[in-house]
Amino acid sequence: MMRPLSWLGIVRMGLVQTGLGAIVVLTTSTLNRVMVVELALPAMLPGALVAIHYALQVFRPAWGHGSDRGARRTPWIIGGMAVLALGGFLAAVATAWMATQPLFGVALAIVAFCLIGGGVGAAGTSLLVLLAKRVDDKRRAAAATIVWVMMIAGFIVTTGFAGHLLDPFSPSRLVAVSGGVSLIAMLLTFIGVWGIEGKLAAGPVAPPEKGSFRAAIKEVWAEPQARRFAIFVFVSMLAYSAQDLILEPFAGAVFAFTPGETTKLSSVQHGGTLLGMALVPLIGALLPKTRGNLKVWTVGGCIASALALLGLSTAAMVGGSWPLRENVFLLGVTNGAYAVAAIGSMMELVSAGGEKREGVRMGLWGAAQAIAFGIGGFIGTLASDVARLILSSPALSYASVFAAEAGLFVVSAVMAVWVHRAQQRSARSAGRDVDLSNAAVAGG
């Protein structure tokens, strides 16, 4: 019996997420700004490129199946990060090329963002599967917090250092900084996964998985728990992401916030998200009975997020007297707690069901998450515009959209209980003597 991964091992694997976050934030944030501001290109161009990155995530189950067939995750993590690093570097080259040859630059950018989407999906799926197989049950919430906080740290450090190194701006400097970030991300990946799976292989080695991807995904989709969980992931992540693109316009239209004030409001929300992520393992340490109980955290996080969104709906009607910053901070805290429980739940449920299908299951849930994120922002803005046309009032339109998002979180909470009960029935029918007090019910 192999030993569970130590805290140091969890942090090491978090380094992979740090590198992943560093490349992604440079391509989706910094390159976005350069295209729109320095190159004066339409804002829809970077928006479409990011959409390509999300669209490629539908292939996550296929990449997960590939790692199942080989019975090893490390090659897929390293290979995925290599593809991601190449895509990030080519995206910077393409952006620089747009200054002189816009058509060729855009064509290269499309290829680059396809590589980015493929790299994120291949590396991220196998990383979560490997983490799930190596982490002790009671450490899963803490492990999820660590790896995701380290990813956010990658966002923060990269934007800070890249911002410093990019001044004064030049296309060649942009390419050099992007290349440096990609090399550092690859180094972090090697440090993170070196020897981790080798320890796993110390016991009996299962034969590689055989069979077609079509048969594998059909088998996983036929599992009621995996199917319901995928639906839950989609609905809850749709609610989670739908407010991203309307929160700042809402603050400007209803509360008359300046652009600088709305940017600070987003910072307040992200600060709350980090606190919410940290609270789950912290409370678990103080109250041992709640440690690892991801069902409670998932359902509670969904309900609390719904209440925070109802607060924003009320804020739209009340106006300036409402404590908007505090409400947004609370939304960040509740979303952070939900997100950690969701990721930890993915790790816990991935080994349920048929044998040697962990990669396909994680890929299915990752695809559901990515699709929800890809369309969540669009649906949020579309719903806001439609509501404004029907209700002819910005305040009423935002209130109705936030209330609808709250309703999605309530539905998600109900679905979380549904998934948990299905797992209990499955365990009883299989005659397994398992402890379901820590059963997981969310998606990340």
mmCIF file with all atom_site columns, C-alpha atoms in Angstrom, residues 296-424:
data_model
loop_
_atom_site.group_PDB
_atom_site.id
_atom_site.type_symbol
_atom_site.label_atom_id
_atom_site.label_alt_id
_atom_site.label_comp_id
_atom_site.label_asym_id
_atom_site.label_entity_id
_atom_site.label_seq_id
_atom_site.pdbx_PDB_ins_code
_atom_site.Cartn_x
_atom_site.Cartn_y
_atom_site.Cartn_z
_atom_site.occupancy
_atom_site.B_iso_or_equiv
_atom_site.pdbx_formal_charge
_atom_site.auth_seq_id
_atom_site.auth_comp_id
_atom_site.auth_asym_id
_atom_site.auth_atom_id
_atom_site.pdbx_PDB_model_num
ATOM 1   C CA . VAL A 1 296 ? -21.501 19.893 3.172   1.00 0.00 ? 296 VAL A CA 1
ATOM 2   C CA . TRP A 1 297 ? -19.098 22.475 1.733   1.00 0.00 ? 297 TRP A CA 1
ATOM 3   C CA . THR A 1 298 ? -20.450 22.078 -1.790  1.00 0.00 ? 298 THR A CA 1
ATOM 4   C CA . VAL A 1 299 ? -24.115 22.402 -0.877  1.00 0.00 ? 299 VAL A CA 1
ATOM 5   C CA . GLY A 1 300 ? -23.369 25.184 1.597   1.00 0.00 ? 300 GLY A CA 1
ATOM 6   C CA . GLY A 1 301 ? -21.198 27.043 -0.906  1.00 0.00 ? 301 GLY A CA 1
ATOM 7   C CA . CYS A 1 302 ? -23.928 26.899 -3.551  1.00 0.00 ? 302 CYS A CA 1
ATOM 8   C CA . ILE A 1 303 ? -26.605 28.163 -1.161  1.00 0.00 ? 303 ILE A CA 1
ATOM 9   C CA . ALA A 1 304 ? -24.359 30.907 0.226   1.00 0.00 ? 304 ALA A CA 1
ATOM 10  C CA . SER A 1 305 ? -23.441 31.998 -3.321  1.00 0.00 ? 305 SER A CA 1
ATOM 11  C CA . ALA A 1 306 ? -27.151 32.183 -4.159  1.00 0.00 ? 306 ALA A CA 1
ATOM 12  C CA . LEU A 1 307 ? -27.745 34.429 -1.132  1.00 0.00 ? 307 LEU A CA 1
ATOM 13  C CA . ALA A 1 308 ? -24.842 36.695 -2.133  1.00 0.00 ? 308 ALA A CA 1
ATOM 14  C CA . LEU A 1 309 ? -26.249 37.018 -5.658  1.00 0.00 ? 309 LEU A CA 1
ATOM 15  C CA . LEU A 1 310 ? -29.698 37.793 -4.249  1.00 0.00 ? 310 LEU A CA 1
ATOM 16  C CA . GLY A 1 311 ? -27.926 40.534 -2.300  1.00 0.00 ? 311 GLY A CA 1
ATOM 17  C CA . LEU A 1 312 ? -26.638 41.986 -5.590  1.00 0.00 ? 312 LEU A CA 1
ATOM 18  C CA . SER A 1 313 ? -30.148 41.724 -7.019  1.00 0.00 ? 313 SER A CA 1
ATOM 19  C CA . THR A 1 314 ? -31.411 43.721 -4.047  1.00 0.00 ? 314 THR A CA 1
ATOM 20  C CA . ALA A 1 315 ? -28.523 46.178 -4.478  1.00 0.00 ? 315 ALA A CA 1
ATOM 21  C CA . ALA A 1 316 ? -29.696 46.940 -8.012  1.00 0.00 ? 316 ALA A CA 1
ATOM 22  C CA . MET A 1 317 ? -33.067 47.999 -6.623  1.00 0.00 ? 317 MET A CA 1
ATOM 23  C CA . VAL A 1 318 ? -31.854 49.814 -3.495  1.00 0.00 ? 318 VAL A CA 1
ATOM 24  C CA . GLY A 1 319 ? -29.014 51.710 -5.148  1.00 0.00 ? 319 GLY A CA 1
ATOM 25  C CA . GLY A 1 320 ? -26.213 53.696 -3.528  1.00 0.00 ? 320 GLY A CA 1
ATOM 26  C CA . SER A 1 321 ? -27.162 52.989 0.085   1.00 0.00 ? 321 SER A CA 1
ATOM 27  C CA . TRP A 1 322 ? -26.428 49.272 -0.335  1.00 0.00 ? 322 TRP A CA 1
ATOM 28  C CA . PRO A 1 323 ? -22.997 48.048 0.935   1.00 0.00 ? 323 PRO A CA 1
ATOM 29  C CA . LEU A 1 324 ? -21.884 46.918 -2.523  1.00 0.00 ? 324 LEU A CA 1
ATOM 30  C CA . ARG A 1 325 ? -18.218 46.282 -1.741  1.00 0.00 ? 325 ARG A CA 1
ATOM 31  C CA . GLU A 1 326 ? -19.087 44.117 1.248   1.00 0.00 ? 326 GLU A CA 1
ATOM 32  C CA . ASN A 1 327 ? -21.647 42.216 -0.838  1.00 0.00 ? 327 ASN A CA 1
ATOM 33  C CA . VAL A 1 328 ? -19.105 41.585 -3.619  1.00 0.00 ? 328 VAL A CA 1
ATOM 34  C CA . PHE A 1 329 ? -16.509 40.467 -1.067  1.00 0.00 ? 329 PHE A CA 1
ATOM 35  C CA . LEU A 1 330 ? -19.069 38.009 0.364   1.00 0.00 ? 330 LEU A CA 1
ATOM 36  C CA . LEU A 1 331 ? -19.765 36.696 -3.149  1.00 0.00 ? 331 LEU A CA 1
ATOM 37  C CA . GLY A 1 332 ? -16.039 36.068 -3.562  1.00 0.00 ? 332 GLY A CA 1
ATOM 38  C CA . VAL A 1 333 ? -15.849 34.204 -0.234  1.00 0.00 ? 333 VAL A CA 1
ATOM 39  C CA . THR A 1 334 ? -18.818 31.962 -1.030  1.00 0.00 ? 334 THR A CA 1
ATOM 40  C CA . ASN A 1 335 ? -17.595 31.296 -4.573  1.00 0.00 ? 335 ASN A CA 1
ATOM 41  C CA . GLY A 1 336 ? -14.144 30.429 -3.239  1.00 0.00 ? 336 GLY A CA 1
ATOM 42  C CA . ALA A 1 337 ? -15.531 27.930 -0.730  1.00 0.00 ? 337 ALA A CA 1
ATOM 43  C CA . TYR A 1 338 ? -17.711 26.354 -3.410  1.00 0.00 ? 338 TYR A CA 1
ATOM 44  C CA . ALA A 1 339 ? -14.819 26.165 -5.900  1.00 0.00 ? 339 ALA A CA 1
ATOM 45  C CA . VAL A 1 340 ? -12.495 24.364 -3.465  1.00 0.00 ? 340 VAL A CA 1
ATOM 46  C CA . ALA A 1 341 ? -15.200 21.884 -2.508  1.00 0.00 ? 341 ALA A CA 1
ATOM 47  C CA . ALA A 1 342 ? -15.977 21.371 -6.194  1.00 0.00 ? 342 ALA A CA 1
ATOM 48  C CA . ILE A 1 343 ? -12.370 20.611 -7.111  1.00 0.00 ? 343 ILE A CA 1
ATOM 49  C CA . GLY A 1 344 ? -11.902 18.350 -4.092  1.00 0.00 ? 344 GLY A CA 1
ATOM 50  C CA . SER A 1 345 ? -15.127 16.571 -4.981  1.00 0.00 ? 345 SER A CA 1
ATOM 51  C CA . MET A 1 346 ? -13.874 15.895 -8.492  1.00 0.00 ? 346 MET A CA 1
ATOM 52  C CA . MET A 1 347 ? -10.804 14.284 -6.976  1.00 0.00 ? 347 MET A CA 1
ATOM 53  C CA . GLU A 1 348 ? -12.910 12.125 -4.677  1.00 0.00 ? 348 GLU A CA 1
ATOM 54  C CA . LEU A 1 349 ? -15.426 10.910 -7.238  1.00 0.00 ? 349 LEU A CA 1
ATOM 55  C CA . VAL A 1 350 ? -12.985 10.233 -10.055 1.00 0.00 ? 350 VAL A CA 1
ATOM 56  C CA . SER A 1 351 ? -12.226 6.675  -8.913  1.00 0.00 ? 351 SER A CA 1
ATOM 57  C CA . ALA A 1 352 ? -15.896 5.727  -8.478  1.00 0.00 ? 352 ALA A CA 1
ATOM 58  C CA . GLY A 1 353 ? -17.514 3.523  -11.107 1.00 0.00 ? 353 GLY A CA 1
ATOM 59  C CA . GLY A 1 354 ? -15.731 1.319  -13.623 1.00 0.00 ? 354 GLY A CA 1
ATOM 60  C CA . GLU A 1 355 ? -12.036 0.615  -13.257 1.00 0.00 ? 355 GLU A CA 1
ATOM 61  C CA . LYS A 1 356 ? -9.343  2.453  -15.203 1.00 0.00 ? 356 LYS A CA 1
ATOM 62  C CA . ARG A 1 357 ? -11.655 5.225  -16.430 1.00 0.00 ? 357 ARG A CA 1
ATOM 63  C CA . GLU A 1 358 ? -10.347 8.008  -14.153 1.00 0.00 ? 358 GLU A CA 1
ATOM 64  C CA . GLY A 1 359 ? -8.986  10.089 -17.017 1.00 0.00 ? 359 GLY A CA 1
ATOM 65  C CA . VAL A 1 360 ? -12.207 9.880  -19.011 1.00 0.00 ? 360 VAL A CA 1
ATOM 66  C CA . ARG A 1 361 ? -14.300 10.891 -15.985 1.00 0.00 ? 361 ARG A CA 1
ATOM 67  C CA . MET A 1 362 ? -12.052 13.802 -15.086 1.00 0.00 ? 362 MET A CA 1
ATOM 68  C CA . GLY A 1 363 ? -11.991 14.843 -18.725 1.00 0.00 ? 363 GLY A CA 1
ATOM 69  C CA . LEU A 1 364 ? -15.791 14.736 -18.944 1.00 0.00 ? 364 LEU A CA 1
ATOM 70  C CA . TRP A 1 365 ? -16.169 16.945 -15.895 1.00 0.00 ? 365 TRP A CA 1
ATOM 71  C CA . GLY A 1 366 ? -13.376 19.267 -17.023 1.00 0.00 ? 366 GLY A CA 1
ATOM 72  C CA . ALA A 1 367 ? -15.064 19.636 -20.405 1.00 0.00 ? 367 ALA A CA 1
ATOM 73  C CA . ALA A 1 368 ? -18.371 20.465 -18.698 1.00 0.00 ? 368 ALA A CA 1
ATOM 74  C CA . GLN A 1 369 ? -16.601 23.111 -16.626 1.00 0.00 ? 369 GLN A CA 1
ATOM 75  C CA . ALA A 1 370 ? -14.791 24.662 -19.591 1.00 0.00 ? 370 ALA A CA 1
ATOM 76  C CA . ILE A 1 371 ? -17.930 24.772 -21.738 1.00 0.00 ? 371 ILE A CA 1
ATOM 77  C CA . ALA A 1 372 ? -19.818 26.428 -18.877 1.00 0.00 ? 372 ALA A CA 1
ATOM 78  C CA . PHE A 1 373 ? -17.074 29.026 -18.468 1.00 0.00 ? 373 PHE A CA 1
ATOM 79  C CA . GLY A 1 374 ? -16.911 29.588 -22.204 1.00 0.00 ? 374 GLY A CA 1
ATOM 80  C CA . ILE A 1 375 ? -20.610 30.405 -22.533 1.00 0.00 ? 375 ILE A CA 1
ATOM 81  C CA . GLY A 1 376 ? -21.260 31.743 -19.014 1.00 0.00 ? 376 GLY A CA 1
ATOM 82  C CA . GLY A 1 377 ? -19.957 35.237 -19.652 1.00 0.00 ? 377 GLY A CA 1
ATOM 83  C CA . PHE A 1 378 ? -21.766 35.460 -22.978 1.00 0.00 ? 378 PHE A CA 1
ATOM 84  C CA . ILE A 1 379 ? -25.067 34.303 -21.492 1.00 0.00 ? 379 ILE A CA 1
ATOM 85  C CA . GLY A 1 380 ? -24.708 36.769 -18.608 1.00 0.00 ? 380 GLY A CA 1
ATOM 86  C CA . THR A 1 381 ? -24.196 39.725 -20.933 1.00 0.00 ? 381 THR A CA 1
ATOM 87  C CA . LEU A 1 382 ? -26.910 38.533 -23.336 1.00 0.00 ? 382 LEU A CA 1
ATOM 88  C CA . ALA A 1 383 ? -29.403 38.085 -20.508 1.00 0.00 ? 383 ALA A CA 1
ATOM 89  C CA . SER A 1 384 ? -28.568 41.564 -19.265 1.00 0.00 ? 384 SER A CA 1
ATOM 90  C CA . ASP A 1 385 ? -29.178 43.111 -22.698 1.00 0.00 ? 385 ASP A CA 1
ATOM 91  C CA . VAL A 1 386 ? -32.422 41.200 -23.229 1.00 0.00 ? 386 VAL A CA 1
ATOM 92  C CA . ALA A 1 387 ? -33.691 42.130 -19.771 1.00 0.00 ? 387 ALA A CA 1
ATOM 93  C CA . ARG A 1 388 ? -32.879 45.787 -20.433 1.00 0.00 ? 388 ARG A CA 1
ATOM 94  C CA . LEU A 1 389 ? -34.877 45.706 -23.669 1.00 0.00 ? 389 LEU A CA 1
ATOM 95  C CA . ILE A 1 390 ? -37.855 44.106 -21.954 1.00 0.00 ? 390 ILE A CA 1
ATOM 96  C CA . LEU A 1 391 ? -37.762 46.006 -18.671 1.00 0.00 ? 391 LEU A CA 1
ATOM 97  C CA . SER A 1 392 ? -36.365 49.319 -20.026 1.00 0.00 ? 392 SER A CA 1
ATOM 98  C CA . SER A 1 393 ? -34.458 49.870 -16.770 1.00 0.00 ? 393 SER A CA 1
ATOM 99  C CA . PRO A 1 394 ? -30.784 49.044 -16.085 1.00 0.00 ? 394 PRO A CA 1
ATOM 100 C CA . ALA A 1 395 ? -31.495 48.447 -12.393 1.00 0.00 ? 395 ALA A CA 1
ATOM 101 C CA . LEU A 1 396 ? -34.360 46.023 -13.072 1.00 0.00 ? 396 LEU A CA 1
ATOM 102 C CA . SER A 1 397 ? -32.400 44.201 -15.784 1.00 0.00 ? 397 SER A CA 1
ATOM 103 C CA . TYR A 1 398 ? -29.371 43.612 -13.549 1.00 0.00 ? 398 TYR A CA 1
ATOM 104 C CA . ALA A 1 399 ? -31.623 42.633 -10.634 1.00 0.00 ? 399 ALA A CA 1
ATOM 105 C CA . SER A 1 400 ? -33.379 40.012 -12.755 1.00 0.00 ? 400 SER A CA 1
ATOM 106 C CA . VAL A 1 401 ? -30.106 38.556 -14.101 1.00 0.00 ? 401 VAL A CA 1
ATOM 107 C CA . PHE A 1 402 ? -28.500 38.284 -10.656 1.00 0.00 ? 402 PHE A CA 1
ATOM 108 C CA . ALA A 1 403 ? -31.683 36.667 -9.332  1.00 0.00 ? 403 ALA A CA 1
ATOM 109 C CA . ALA A 1 404 ? -31.625 34.146 -12.191 1.00 0.00 ? 404 ALA A CA 1
ATOM 110 C CA . GLU A 1 405 ? -27.987 33.294 -11.409 1.00 0.00 ? 405 GLU A CA 1
ATOM 111 C CA . ALA A 1 406 ? -28.956 32.808 -7.761  1.00 0.00 ? 406 ALA A CA 1
ATOM 112 C CA . GLY A 1 407 ? -31.643 30.396 -8.945  1.00 0.00 ? 407 GLY A CA 1
ATOM 113 C CA . LEU A 1 408 ? -29.004 28.398 -10.842 1.00 0.00 ? 408 LEU A CA 1
ATOM 114 C CA . PHE A 1 409 ? -26.989 28.041 -7.644  1.00 0.00 ? 409 PHE A CA 1
ATOM 115 C CA . VAL A 1 410 ? -30.073 26.814 -5.764  1.00 0.00 ? 410 VAL A CA 1
ATOM 116 C CA . VAL A 1 411 ? -30.671 24.228 -8.493  1.00 0.00 ? 411 VAL A CA 1
ATOM 117 C CA . SER A 1 412 ? -26.980 23.277 -8.195  1.00 0.00 ? 412 SER A CA 1
ATOM 118 C CA . ALA A 1 413 ? -27.349 22.714 -4.448  1.00 0.00 ? 413 ALA A CA 1
ATOM 119 C CA . VAL A 1 414 ? -30.305 20.399 -5.042  1.00 0.00 ? 414 VAL A CA 1
ATOM 120 C CA . MET A 1 415 ? -28.363 18.532 -7.700  1.00 0.00 ? 415 MET A CA 1
ATOM 121 C CA . ALA A 1 416 ? -25.414 18.160 -5.311  1.00 0.00 ? 416 ALA A CA 1
ATOM 122 C CA . VAL A 1 417 ? -27.648 16.367 -2.805  1.00 0.00 ? 417 VAL A CA 1
ATOM 123 C CA . TRP A 1 418 ? -29.030 14.261 -5.677  1.00 0.00 ? 418 TRP A CA 1
ATOM 124 C CA . VAL A 1 419 ? -25.539 13.154 -6.709  1.00 0.00 ? 419 VAL A CA 1
ATOM 125 C CA . HIS A 1 420 ? -24.606 12.321 -3.113  1.00 0.00 ? 420 HIS A CA 1
ATOM 126 C CA . ARG A 1 421 ? -27.689 10.189 -2.557  1.00 0.00 ? 421 ARG A CA 1
ATOM 127 C CA . ALA A 1 422 ? -27.041 8.370  -5.829  1.00 0.00 ? 422 ALA A CA 1
ATOM 128 C CA . GLN A 1 423 ? -23.547 7.552  -4.579  1.00 0.00 ? 423 GLN A CA 1
ATOM 129 C CA . GLN A 1 424 ? -24.955 6.185  -1.337  1.00 0.00 ? 424 GLN A CA 1
#
